[in-house]
Coordinates of C-alpha atoms in Angstrom, one line a residue:
M1 CA 118.1 111.1 98.3
Q2 CA 119.7 110.5 101.7
A3 CA 119.6 114.2 102.5
L4 CA 115.8 114.2 101.6
L5 CA 115.2 111.3 104.0
L6 CA 117.2 112.9 106.8
K7 CA 115.4 116.2 106.3
H8 CA 112.1 114.5 107.0
C9 CA 113.5 112.7 110.0
Q10 CA 114.1 116.0 111.9
S11 CA 112.3 115.9 115.2
P12 CA 110.1 118.9 116.1
Q13 CA 109.4 117.3 119.6
H14 CA 111.4 115.2 122.1
D15 CA 110.3 112.6 124.6
A16 CA 106.6 113.5 124.2
I17 CA 105.6 109.9 125.2
H18 CA 105.4 109.2 129.0
Q19 CA 108.4 107.1 130.0
Y20 CA 106.8 104.7 132.5
I21 CA 104.1 102.0 132.5
T22 CA 101.1 102.3 134.8
E23 CA 99.3 99.5 136.7
D24 CA 96.1 100.3 134.8
E25 CA 97.8 99.8 131.4
F26 CA 99.3 96.5 132.6
I27 CA 96.0 95.2 133.9
S28 CA 94.0 96.3 131.0
K29 CA 96.3 94.7 128.4
F30 CA 96.7 91.4 130.0
K31 CA 92.9 91.1 130.7
S32 CA 92.1 91.5 127.0
W33 CA 95.0 89.5 125.7
K34 CA 93.8 86.2 124.2
E35 CA 95.3 83.5 126.5
S36 CA 96.0 81.1 123.6
T37 CA 98.5 83.4 122.1
S38 CA 102.0 82.0 122.0
T39 CA 104.4 84.0 124.1
S40 CA 107.3 83.7 126.5
P41 CA 110.1 81.3 125.5
S42 CA 111.1 81.3 129.2
G43 CA 107.9 79.4 130.0
L44 CA 106.1 82.2 131.8
H45 CA 102.8 81.5 130.2
L46 CA 100.3 84.2 129.4
G47 CA 97.9 82.4 131.7
H48 CA 100.2 83.3 134.7
Y49 CA 99.7 87.0 133.9
K50 CA 96.0 86.6 133.4
A51 CA 95.6 84.7 136.7
M52 CA 97.5 87.6 138.4
V53 CA 95.4 90.5 137.0
A54 CA 92.0 88.7 137.2
R55 CA 90.0 89.5 140.3
N56 CA 89.7 86.3 142.4
D57 CA 86.4 85.1 143.8
A58 CA 87.5 85.2 147.4
D59 CA 85.3 87.1 149.8
L60 CA 87.0 90.5 150.3
T61 CA 85.1 91.1 153.5
T62 CA 87.1 88.3 155.2
E63 CA 90.7 88.6 156.3
E64 CA 91.8 85.7 154.1
G65 CA 90.2 87.3 151.0
Q66 CA 91.9 90.6 151.7
L67 CA 95.2 88.9 152.2
L68 CA 94.9 87.1 148.9
D69 CA 93.9 90.3 147.0
S70 CA 96.8 92.2 148.6
Q71 CA 99.3 89.6 147.5
R72 CA 97.8 89.8 143.9
T73 CA 98.2 93.6 144.0
K74 CA 101.7 93.3 145.2
L75 CA 102.6 90.9 142.3
I76 CA 101.2 93.4 139.8
R77 CA 103.1 96.2 141.3
A78 CA 106.4 94.1 141.3
H79 CA 106.0 93.4 137.6
V80 CA 105.2 97.0 136.8
A81 CA 108.2 98.1 138.9
M82 CA 110.5 95.8 136.9
L83 CA 109.3 97.2 133.6
N84 CA 109.8 100.8 134.9
Y85 CA 113.2 99.9 136.2
S86 CA 114.1 98.9 132.7
L87 CA 112.8 102.1 131.3
R88 CA 114.3 104.3 133.9
H89 CA 117.8 102.9 133.4
S90 CA 117.6 102.0 129.7
Y91 CA 118.2 98.4 130.6
S92 CA 117.2 95.2 128.8
F93 CA 116.7 92.1 130.8
N94 CA 118.5 89.0 129.6
R95 CA 115.2 87.1 129.5
W96 CA 114.0 89.5 126.9
K97 CA 116.9 88.6 124.6
N98 CA 115.8 85.1 123.9
V99 CA 113.4 84.8 120.9
V100 CA 111.9 81.7 119.3
N101 CA 111.2 81.8 115.6
I102 CA 108.3 79.8 114.0
M103 CA 108.1 79.2 110.3
I104 CA 104.6 79.3 108.7
E105 CA 103.9 78.4 105.1
K106 CA 102.5 81.2 103.1
E107 CA 101.3 78.6 100.5
P108 CA 100.1 75.2 101.9
G109 CA 102.6 72.6 100.8
N110 CA 105.2 75.0 99.7
S111 CA 108.1 74.8 102.2
K112 CA 110.7 76.8 100.1
I113 CA 112.6 79.1 102.4
H114 CA 111.6 82.3 100.5
R115 CA 107.9 81.3 100.9
L116 CA 108.0 80.9 104.7
R117 CA 106.7 83.6 107.0
V118 CA 108.9 84.0 110.1
I119 CA 106.9 84.7 113.3
H120 CA 108.8 85.9 116.4
I121 CA 107.7 84.7 119.9
Y122 CA 108.7 87.3 122.5
E123 CA 108.4 87.4 126.3
A124 CA 104.9 88.5 127.2
D125 CA 105.9 91.5 129.4
Y126 CA 108.4 92.7 126.9
N127 CA 105.9 92.5 124.0
F128 CA 103.3 94.3 126.2
L129 CA 105.8 97.1 126.7
L130 CA 106.4 97.4 123.0
Q131 CA 102.7 97.3 122.2
A132 CA 101.6 99.9 124.9
K133 CA 104.3 102.5 124.2
W134 CA 104.1 102.4 120.4
R135 CA 100.3 102.4 120.4
A136 CA 100.6 105.6 122.6
L137 CA 103.0 107.0 120.0
I138 CA 100.4 106.5 117.2
Q139 CA 97.7 108.0 119.3
H140 CA 99.9 111.1 120.1
A141 CA 100.8 111.4 116.4
E142 CA 97.1 111.3 115.5
I143 CA 96.3 114.1 117.9
K144 CA 99.1 116.2 116.6
E145 CA 98.2 115.2 113.0
T146 CA 101.8 114.5 112.1
L147 CA 101.3 111.2 110.3
H148 CA 101.0 111.3 106.5
P149 CA 97.3 111.0 105.6
G150 CA 98.1 108.6 102.8
Q151 CA 99.1 105.7 105.1
Y152 CA 96.0 103.8 106.4
G153 CA 97.6 100.7 108.0
G154 CA 97.8 100.6 111.8
R155 CA 95.6 103.6 112.4
S156 CA 92.3 103.8 114.2
G157 CA 89.2 104.3 112.0
R158 CA 91.0 103.3 108.8
D159 CA 90.7 99.9 107.1
A160 CA 91.8 98.3 103.9
K161 CA 88.4 98.7 102.2
I162 CA 88.7 102.5 102.3
L163 CA 91.7 102.4 99.9
V164 CA 89.6 100.5 97.3
F165 CA 86.8 103.1 97.9
L166 CA 89.3 105.9 97.2
E167 CA 90.3 104.2 93.9
E168 CA 86.6 104.1 92.9
L169 CA 86.3 107.8 93.7
R170 CA 89.4 108.7 91.7
T171 CA 88.1 106.8 88.7
E172 CA 84.6 108.3 88.9
I173 CA 86.1 111.9 89.2
C174 CA 88.1 111.2 86.0
Y175 CA 85.1 109.8 84.2
A176 CA 83.0 112.9 84.7
P177 CA 85.3 115.4 82.9
R178 CA 87.0 112.7 80.8
K179 CA 90.4 113.3 82.3
S180 CA 93.5 111.0 82.0
L181 CA 94.9 109.1 85.0
I182 CA 97.6 106.5 85.7
N183 CA 97.3 104.2 88.8
F184 CA 100.5 102.4 89.8
D185 CA 99.9 99.4 92.0
N186 CA 102.9 98.0 94.0
D187 CA 103.9 95.7 96.8
T188 CA 106.7 95.9 99.3
A189 CA 108.7 92.7 99.9
S190 CA 108.7 91.6 103.5
C191 CA 108.3 95.1 105.0
Y192 CA 108.6 94.1 108.6
D193 CA 111.7 91.9 108.0
R194 CA 113.6 94.7 106.2
I195 CA 113.1 97.6 108.6
I196 CA 116.4 99.1 109.7
P197 CA 116.2 99.4 113.5
A198 CA 118.5 102.4 113.6
L199 CA 116.3 104.3 111.1
A200 CA 113.1 103.2 113.0
S201 CA 114.7 104.5 116.2
L202 CA 115.4 107.9 114.6
I203 CA 111.9 108.2 113.2
G204 CA 110.5 107.1 116.5
G205 CA 112.2 110.1 118.0
K206 CA 110.8 112.3 115.4
Y207 CA 107.3 111.5 116.5
G208 CA 108.0 111.9 120.2
M209 CA 109.0 108.5 121.5
H210 CA 111.0 108.8 124.7
R211 CA 114.7 108.1 124.2
N212 CA 114.9 105.5 127.0
I213 CA 112.2 103.4 125.4
I214 CA 113.9 103.6 122.0
F215 CA 117.2 102.6 123.7
V216 CA 115.6 99.6 125.4
H217 CA 114.1 98.4 122.1
A218 CA 117.3 98.9 120.1
K219 CA 119.5 97.3 122.7
T220 CA 117.2 94.2 122.8
L221 CA 117.2 93.8 119.1
E222 CA 121.0 94.2 119.0
E223 CA 121.7 91.5 121.6
T224 CA 118.8 89.0 120.9
K225 CA 119.5 85.4 120.3
Y226 CA 117.1 83.7 117.9
K227 CA 116.2 80.0 118.2
L228 CA 114.1 77.9 115.8
K229 CA 111.0 76.0 116.9
T230 CA 109.7 73.1 114.9
S231 CA 107.6 70.0 115.6
M232 CA 110.7 68.4 117.0
G233 CA 111.2 71.1 119.6
I234 CA 113.3 74.2 120.1
S235 CA 116.8 74.2 118.7
D236 CA 119.8 74.2 121.0
E237 CA 121.8 76.5 118.7
S238 CA 120.9 80.1 117.9
Y239 CA 121.9 82.9 115.7
A240 CA 122.4 86.6 116.6
N241 CA 123.1 90.1 115.2
C242 CA 126.7 91.1 114.4
Q243 CA 128.4 93.8 112.4
A244 CA 129.5 91.4 109.6
F245 CA 126.0 90.0 109.2
P246 CA 123.4 92.4 110.7
I247 CA 119.8 91.3 111.3
Y248 CA 117.3 93.8 110.1
G249 CA 113.6 93.9 110.9
T250 CA 111.6 94.4 114.1
G251 CA 109.9 91.0 113.7
Q252 CA 106.5 89.8 112.8
G253 CA 104.8 89.0 116.1
S254 CA 106.3 92.1 117.8
G255 CA 103.7 94.3 119.4
N256 CA 105.3 97.5 117.9
S257 CA 106.0 96.3 114.3
P258 CA 102.8 97.7 112.8
A259 CA 103.3 101.0 114.4
I260 CA 107.0 101.2 113.4
W261 CA 106.1 100.5 109.8
C262 CA 103.4 103.1 110.0
I263 CA 105.7 105.9 111.1
V264 CA 108.5 104.7 108.7
S265 CA 106.2 104.5 105.7
S266 CA 104.7 107.9 106.7
V267 CA 108.1 109.5 106.5
L268 CA 108.7 107.8 103.1
F269 CA 105.3 109.1 101.8
E270 CA 106.3 112.6 102.9
C271 CA 109.6 112.3 101.0
H272 CA 107.7 111.2 97.9
E273 CA 105.2 113.9 98.1
D274 CA 108.1 116.4 98.4
K275 CA 109.8 115.3 95.2
G276 CA 107.2 113.4 93.3
H277 CA 104.5 114.6 90.8
G278 CA 101.4 112.9 92.2
A279 CA 97.8 113.7 91.2
Y280 CA 95.5 116.6 91.7
F281 CA 91.7 116.8 91.7
C282 CA 89.5 119.8 92.0
T283 CA 85.9 120.9 91.5
P284 CA 85.1 123.1 88.4
D285 CA 85.1 126.2 90.6
K286 CA 88.2 125.1 92.4
Q287 CA 86.7 125.7 95.7
M288 CA 87.5 122.1 96.7
S289 CA 90.7 120.3 95.7
V290 CA 92.9 117.4 96.9
S291 CA 96.4 116.4 96.1
L292 CA 97.4 112.8 96.3
S293 CA 100.9 111.2 96.2
M294 CA 101.2 107.7 97.7
I295 CA 98.3 106.0 99.4
G296 CA 98.9 102.7 101.2
F297 CA 97.7 100.1 103.6
V298 CA 100.7 98.5 105.4
D299 CA 102.9 97.2 102.5
D300 CA 100.3 97.6 99.6
S301 CA 100.5 101.1 98.2
T302 CA 99.4 103.0 95.1
G303 CA 100.9 105.9 93.2
Q304 CA 99.0 108.1 90.8
V305 CA 99.7 110.9 88.3
N306 CA 97.6 113.1 86.2
E307 CA 97.3 116.7 84.7
F308 CA 93.8 117.4 85.9
E309 CA 93.7 121.2 85.3
L310 CA 94.7 121.0 81.6
N311 CA 91.8 121.3 79.3
T312 CA 93.6 119.4 76.6
Q313 CA 94.8 116.3 78.3
P314 CA 98.4 115.1 77.8
T315 CA 99.3 112.2 75.6
P316 CA 99.5 108.7 77.3
E317 CA 103.3 108.7 76.6
F318 CA 103.8 112.0 78.5
L319 CA 101.9 110.6 81.6
R320 CA 103.9 107.4 81.5
Q321 CA 107.1 109.4 81.6
I322 CA 105.9 111.2 84.8
M323 CA 104.7 107.9 86.3
Q324 CA 108.0 106.3 85.6
K325 CA 109.9 109.0 87.5
D326 CA 107.5 108.7 90.5
A327 CA 107.8 104.9 90.5
Q328 CA 111.5 105.1 90.4
L329 CA 111.5 107.6 93.2
W330 CA 109.4 105.3 95.4
S331 CA 111.6 102.3 94.6
D332 CA 114.8 104.3 95.6
L333 CA 113.1 105.6 98.8
L334 CA 112.2 102.0 99.8
W335 CA 115.6 100.8 99.2
L336 CA 117.2 103.6 101.1
S337 CA 115.0 102.7 104.1
G338 CA 115.9 99.0 104.0
G339 CA 112.8 98.0 102.0
L340 CA 112.5 96.6 98.5
L341 CA 109.8 97.1 95.9
E342 CA 108.6 93.7 94.6
L343 CA 108.6 94.8 90.9
G344 CA 107.3 91.4 89.7
K345 CA 104.0 92.1 91.4
C346 CA 103.6 95.7 90.1
S347 CA 101.4 96.8 87.3
F348 CA 99.6 100.0 86.3
H349 CA 96.3 101.1 84.7
Q350 CA 96.1 104.0 82.3
L351 CA 92.8 105.8 81.7
H352 CA 92.8 107.8 78.5
F353 CA 89.8 109.1 76.5
D354 CA 89.7 109.6 72.7
F355 CA 87.1 112.0 71.2
E356 CA 85.3 111.5 67.9
E357 CA 84.6 114.3 65.4
D358 CA 81.3 115.0 67.0
G359 CA 82.9 115.3 70.5
S360 CA 81.7 112.0 71.8
P361 CA 84.2 110.4 74.2
T362 CA 85.5 106.8 74.1
M363 CA 87.8 105.2 76.6
R364 CA 90.8 103.7 75.0
A365 CA 90.8 99.9 75.5
G366 CA 93.6 97.4 75.6
T367 CA 97.2 98.1 76.4
Y368 CA 99.1 100.7 74.4
G369 CA 102.4 102.3 74.5
D370 CA 105.6 101.1 76.2
P371 CA 105.7 99.6 79.6
L372 CA 107.3 101.4 82.6
L373 CA 111.0 100.8 83.1
V374 CA 112.0 100.9 86.8
Q375 CA 115.5 100.0 88.0
D376 CA 115.6 97.3 90.6
A377 CA 117.6 98.8 93.4
A378 CA 118.9 95.3 94.5
T379 CA 120.2 94.2 91.2
E380 CA 120.5 97.5 89.3
N381 CA 118.6 96.0 86.4
S382 CA 115.8 97.7 84.7
V383 CA 112.5 95.8 85.1
E384 CA 109.5 96.2 82.8
I385 CA 106.2 97.0 84.6
P386 CA 103.4 95.8 82.4
A387 CA 100.3 97.8 81.7
K388 CA 96.8 96.5 82.1
S389 CA 93.8 97.3 80.1
A390 CA 91.2 99.5 81.7
Y391 CA 88.9 96.5 81.4
E392 CA 91.3 94.1 83.0
T393 CA 91.1 93.5 86.7
H394 CA 93.9 93.7 89.3
K395 CA 93.8 92.3 92.9
T396 CA 94.2 94.9 95.5
L397 CA 93.5 94.2 99.3
G398 CA 91.2 91.3 98.6
H399 CA 89.3 93.1 95.8
H400 CA 89.3 92.4 92.1
K401 CA 88.8 95.8 90.5
A402 CA 88.9 97.1 86.9
P403 CA 88.7 100.9 86.2
A404 CA 86.1 100.2 83.4
G405 CA 83.5 97.5 83.1
K406 CA 81.3 95.8 85.6
N407 CA 84.0 93.7 87.3
T408 CA 82.5 90.4 86.2
K409 CA 85.7 88.6 87.6
Q410 CA 84.8 89.7 91.1
L411 CA 81.3 88.4 90.6
R412 CA 82.6 85.0 89.4
I413 CA 84.9 84.8 92.5
L414 CA 82.0 85.6 94.8
Q415 CA 79.9 82.9 93.2
A416 CA 82.8 80.4 93.6
N417 CA 83.4 81.3 97.2
S418 CA 79.7 81.1 98.0
D419 CA 79.4 77.6 96.5
I420 CA 82.4 76.5 98.5
F421 CA 80.6 77.6 101.7
S422 CA 77.5 75.8 100.5
K423 CA 79.4 72.5 100.2
L424 CA 81.2 73.1 103.5
V425 CA 78.0 73.6 105.5
A426 CA 76.1 70.9 103.7
T427 CA 78.6 68.3 104.5
S428 CA 79.5 69.4 108.0
P429 CA 78.3 67.9 111.3
C430 CA 77.1 71.3 112.5
N431 CA 73.8 71.5 114.4
R432 CA 71.2 74.2 113.8
S433 CA 72.9 76.6 116.3
D434 CA 76.3 76.1 114.8
S435 CA 75.0 76.5 111.2
W436 CA 73.3 79.8 112.1
F437 CA 76.6 81.1 113.7
F438 CA 78.4 79.9 110.5
Y439 CA 76.0 81.9 108.4
T440 CA 76.0 85.1 110.3
A441 CA 79.6 85.3 111.6
I442 CA 81.5 83.6 108.7
Y443 CA 79.5 83.4 105.5
L444 CA 78.0 87.0 105.5
K445 CA 81.3 88.5 106.7
S446 CA 83.4 86.8 104.1
I447 CA 81.1 87.3 101.1
G448 CA 80.2 90.8 102.3
Y449 CA 83.9 92.0 102.7
V450 CA 84.1 93.2 99.0
L451 CA 80.5 94.4 98.7
P452 CA 81.1 97.9 100.0
N453 CA 83.0 98.6 96.8
C454 CA 80.7 96.6 94.4
F455 CA 77.7 97.7 92.5
Y456 CA 75.8 94.6 91.5
E457 CA 72.2 94.3 90.5
E458 CA 69.8 92.3 92.8
R459 CA 69.4 89.4 90.3
E460 CA 73.2 88.9 90.1
L461 CA 73.5 88.7 93.9
I462 CA 70.5 86.4 94.1
K463 CA 72.3 84.0 91.8
V464 CA 75.5 84.2 93.9
Q465 CA 73.8 83.1 97.2
K466 CA 71.3 80.7 95.6
H467 CA 73.0 77.4 96.5
A468 CA 74.5 78.5 99.8
L469 CA 71.1 79.8 101.0
R470 CA 69.4 76.5 100.3
S471 CA 72.2 74.6 102.2
F472 CA 72.0 77.0 105.2
L473 CA 68.2 76.8 105.3
A474 CA 68.3 73.0 105.5
K475 CA 71.0 72.9 108.2
C476 CA 69.2 75.5 110.2
G477 CA 66.0 73.4 110.3
F478 CA 64.0 75.1 107.6
N479 CA 62.5 73.8 104.4
R480 CA 64.9 74.8 101.7
N481 CA 62.0 75.7 99.4
T482 CA 60.4 78.1 101.8
Q483 CA 59.1 81.3 100.2
R484 CA 61.9 83.8 100.1
T485 CA 59.8 86.6 101.5
I486 CA 59.5 84.5 104.7
V487 CA 63.2 83.5 104.6
F488 CA 64.3 87.1 104.5
A489 CA 61.7 88.5 107.0
P490 CA 62.9 89.3 110.5
I491 CA 62.5 86.7 113.2
R492 CA 60.3 88.9 115.4
Y493 CA 57.7 88.9 112.6
G494 CA 57.8 85.2 112.1
G495 CA 60.4 85.1 109.4
C496 CA 63.7 83.1 109.2
G497 CA 65.9 86.1 109.7
F498 CA 68.2 85.5 106.7
S499 CA 69.7 88.5 104.8
P500 CA 69.7 88.9 101.1
L501 CA 73.1 89.9 99.7
Y502 CA 71.6 92.9 97.8
L503 CA 70.4 94.3 101.2
V504 CA 73.8 93.6 102.7
Q505 CA 75.5 95.4 99.8
G506 CA 73.4 98.5 100.5
E507 CA 74.1 98.4 104.2
V508 CA 77.8 98.1 104.0
Q509 CA 78.0 100.8 101.3
I510 CA 76.2 103.3 103.5
L511 CA 78.3 102.3 106.6
Q512 CA 81.5 102.7 104.6
F513 CA 80.5 106.1 103.3
L514 CA 79.6 107.3 106.8
S515 CA 82.8 106.0 108.2
H516 CA 84.8 107.7 105.4
W517 CA 82.8 111.0 105.8
R518 CA 83.2 111.2 109.6
T519 CA 86.9 110.3 109.7
N520 CA 89.3 113.2 109.7

């Protein structure tokens, strides 16, 4: 297994990413960086940088205005020169080695230590350096097409909804010829906090990151001192990395953690594709085909297996044996890279069709056969992965999907969320302008998130938005009993400008299809 990972860490290119920071990069990032972001334990607030890069309102035709602008330019050049000094000599400033940790509850009211999310607060200029260089690395890898196509997290033009769309496509392809399929849904435990920095550095070199940049990042992680921030202030004592108790992870809050996990998981996907079985789909004439191994968005990933080309489909037991090997392979690869598969959150769906004597197909319902047995790499105990009926939903990336059926659970959740929004706006002190902003920017975006991958009838969506629509109409200054043809008519034609969810569903489905179709 180690040899397989090292084989896929071999670097075909060295130092492809430019070593230094430019003034344009510095100005562009700090201009767009939200000033309320928590940064810089040293006290050098993000506002100081924004004031420096922002063009002042002094008259540049006067000597005083030119002097002020010249001083601003010199300050920018001084900061960029310090960053480039660090990169030229592979040096990490002591200021960068002080990091403050903030604990955020994953679940409101649950302060148990394993349910806290640790956010790292870095110096603004150091975090900018990480974000700029690793973003350039991802862009370079996209141009060279070296990233595994199954990883969708942290990449331009790809979002979480596309993975659910791919699940719909796989299921529909299996429905047409009545082919068997197993989908294995898994979740990685604390992926950012378990990354091994040495492995991340090795893989960064594989994709072309300059060695000096890698050294600065690794040296900073090795010598960083971490302090804890609470409502009482910042702790006086700190903890740090050592050989006896090494600290892994690149930190949530770090500008390069999403990119690092993208390249690390990309290599793991390549290893899995090399040794795993995966799934294969093709057209009847075999002119078009696609092979799938692992597909994921950040730490949520899915494995799948089938025997698509066989006319007589294999037994469910045979496919489960293949899926068990693939699942074990993925668990071992994650453990080898420092990660851990959270087996308690894993499950699988199995599609299998039975045929009557007259040839009519029937999807096998319920759960059948033995569960998958995957060895937990941390405890070396075998854990049972339960099967789910094809009619039972599973939650993936905010969607509740079932391979078969009409996904009535998702409809109930939409109805409940819409009713919550209805109560919120009805009892809020929002004026007409605020209520309209609430409707367009929050309600439609929230309810519409899952609609690209839903296929509900108009009457069902009318029922979902019924109470919320009446509340929004009243808060926006309209009679809540206004004829709905007027409510949904455009404002320029004298209507209220509201959007029926059935129309929203059609719009987002078309946009998602076009986005998927046009993305390489």
